[in-house]
């Protein structure tokens, strides 16, 4: 199983980034996919989740209206479009996969997002 995040980097406040998580080794279309983040000195927090078929999404209050999660089951990839970025969005962002009934859970290695002028 592999979850490989990409798209992180350094961006100025107000800027945008698009994170991608390419997945392999499991039946991607049956897994709910999420993005978590962990800022320095803080615990890991859930940013957004999308259901297996993509029919439902949810977001942390802190990112609502700015971030959009999406998935392409044909490409086994989940995305996180991040707009209007703020310094407090600085964190390592992790891709997470949860199988039916959350019996199997997988994590990516993380990608750094830094928002700074």
CSV table of C-alpha atoms in Angstrom, one decimal:
chain,number,residue,atom,x,y,z
A,1,UNK,CA,0.0,0.0,0.0
A,2,UNK,CA,1.2,3.5,-0.9
A,3,UNK,CA,-0.2,6.9,-0.4
A,4,UNK,CA,2.1,9.5,-1.9
A,5,UNK,CA,1.4,13.2,-1.3
A,6,UNK,CA,2.7,16.0,-3.5
A,7,UNK,CA,2.1,19.7,-4.2
A,8,UNK,CA,3.3,21.2,-0.9
A,9,UNK,CA,5.7,24.1,-0.7
A,10,UNK,CA,6.1,27.7,0.3
A,11,UNK,CA,3.4,30.2,-0.5
A,12,UNK,CA,2.6,33.7,0.5
A,13,UNK,CA,-0.5,34.5,2.5
A,14,UNK,CA,-3.5,34.7,0.2
A,15,UNK,CA,-2.0,32.3,-2.2
A,16,UNK,CA,-3.1,28.8,-3.3
A,17,UNK,CA,-1.8,25.3,-3.5
A,18,UNK,CA,-3.2,22.1,-4.7
A,19,UNK,CA,-2.2,18.9,-2.9
A,20,UNK,CA,-2.4,15.5,-4.5
A,21,UNK,CA,-2.3,12.0,-3.0
A,22,UNK,CA,-1.7,9.2,-5.4
A,23,UNK,CA,-2.7,5.8,-4.0
A,24,UNK,CA,-2.0,2.2,-4.8
A,25,UNK,CA,-2.2,-1.2,-3.3
A,26,UNK,CA,-5.8,-1.1,-2.2
A,27,UNK,CA,-9.2,-0.7,-3.8
A,28,UNK,CA,-9.2,3.1,-3.8
A,29,UNK,CA,-12.9,3.5,-4.8
A,30,UNK,CA,-14.1,1.8,-1.7
A,31,UNK,CA,-12.2,3.9,0.7
A,32,UNK,CA,-13.1,7.2,2.3
A,33,UNK,CA,-10.2,9.6,1.9
A,34,UNK,CA,-9.2,12.4,4.2
A,35,UNK,CA,-6.6,15.1,4.6
A,36,UNK,CA,-5.1,15.8,8.1
A,37,UNK,CA,-2.5,18.3,9.1
A,38,UNK,CA,-0.1,18.7,12.0
A,39,UNK,CA,1.4,22.0,12.8
A,40,UNK,CA,4.6,22.3,14.9
A,41,UNK,CA,4.0,21.5,18.5
A,42,UNK,CA,0.4,20.6,17.9
A,43,UNK,CA,-1.6,17.4,17.5
A,44,UNK,CA,-2.8,16.1,14.2
A,45,UNK,CA,-6.2,17.5,13.1
A,46,UNK,CA,-8.7,16.4,10.5
A,47,UNK,CA,-9.0,19.0,7.7
A,48,UNK,CA,-11.4,17.3,5.3
A,49,UNK,CA,-13.0,14.0,4.3
A,50,UNK,CA,-14.6,12.8,1.1
A,51,UNK,CA,-16.7,9.6,0.9
A,52,UNK,CA,-15.7,6.7,-1.3
A,53,UNK,CA,-17.9,7.7,-4.2
A,54,UNK,CA,-17.3,11.4,-3.7
A,55,UNK,CA,-20.9,12.1,-2.9
A,56,UNK,CA,-20.3,13.8,0.4
A,57,UNK,CA,-17.5,16.0,1.9
A,58,UNK,CA,-16.9,17.7,5.2
A,59,UNK,CA,-14.4,20.3,6.4
A,60,UNK,CA,-12.9,21.7,9.6
A,61,UNK,CA,-14.5,25.0,10.5
A,62,UNK,CA,-11.1,26.6,10.1
A,63,UNK,CA,-10.9,25.8,6.3
A,64,UNK,CA,-14.5,26.0,5.2
A,65,UNK,CA,-15.0,28.1,2.2
A,66,UNK,CA,-11.2,28.1,1.4
A,67,UNK,CA,-10.4,24.4,0.9
A,68,UNK,CA,-12.0,21.9,-1.5
A,69,UNK,CA,-11.5,18.2,-1.4
A,70,UNK,CA,-12.1,16.1,-4.5
A,71,UNK,CA,-11.2,12.7,-5.8
A,72,UNK,CA,-10.7,10.9,-9.1
A,73,UNK,CA,-11.4,7.2,-8.7
A,74,UNK,CA,-10.1,6.4,-12.2
A,75,UNK,CA,-6.7,7.8,-11.2
A,76,UNK,CA,-6.7,6.6,-7.6
A,77,UNK,CA,-6.0,10.2,-6.5
A,78,UNK,CA,-7.5,12.6,-4.0
A,79,UNK,CA,-6.9,16.3,-4.1
A,80,UNK,CA,-7.0,19.2,-1.7
A,81,UNK,CA,-7.3,22.6,-3.3
A,82,UNK,CA,-6.3,25.3,-0.8
A,83,UNK,CA,-7.1,28.9,-1.5
A,84,UNK,CA,-6.7,32.1,0.5
A,85,UNK,CA,-4.0,30.5,2.6
A,86,UNK,CA,-3.1,31.9,6.0
A,87,UNK,CA,0.0,31.5,8.1
A,88,UNK,CA,-1.9,29.3,10.5
A,89,UNK,CA,-2.4,26.8,7.7
A,90,UNK,CA,1.3,26.0,7.9
A,91,UNK,CA,1.6,22.3,8.7
A,92,UNK,CA,2.6,18.9,7.4
A,93,UNK,CA,-0.4,17.7,5.5
A,94,UNK,CA,-1.2,13.9,5.5
A,95,UNK,CA,-3.3,11.8,3.2
A,96,UNK,CA,-5.4,9.2,5.0
A,97,UNK,CA,-7.5,6.2,3.7
A,98,UNK,CA,-10.2,4.5,5.6
A,99,UNK,CA,-11.7,1.2,4.3
A,100,UNK,CA,-15.2,0.0,4.9
A,101,UNK,CA,-16.1,0.0,8.6
A,102,UNK,CA,-12.6,1.5,9.1
A,103,UNK,CA,-11.1,-2.0,9.4
A,104,UNK,CA,-8.1,-0.9,7.4
A,105,UNK,CA,-6.4,2.5,7.7
A,106,UNK,CA,-3.5,3.9,5.8
A,107,UNK,CA,-1.4,7.1,6.0
A,108,UNK,CA,0.8,8.9,3.6
A,109,UNK,CA,4.2,10.3,4.5
A,110,UNK,CA,3.1,13.9,4.5
A,111,UNK,CA,3.9,17.0,2.6
A,112,UNK,CA,5.0,20.3,4.1
A,113,UNK,CA,2.9,23.4,3.5
A,114,UNK,CA,4.4,26.7,4.6
A,115,UNK,CA,2.5,30.0,4.4
A,116,UNK,CA,4.8,32.9,4.9
A,117,UNK,CA,5.7,36.3,3.4
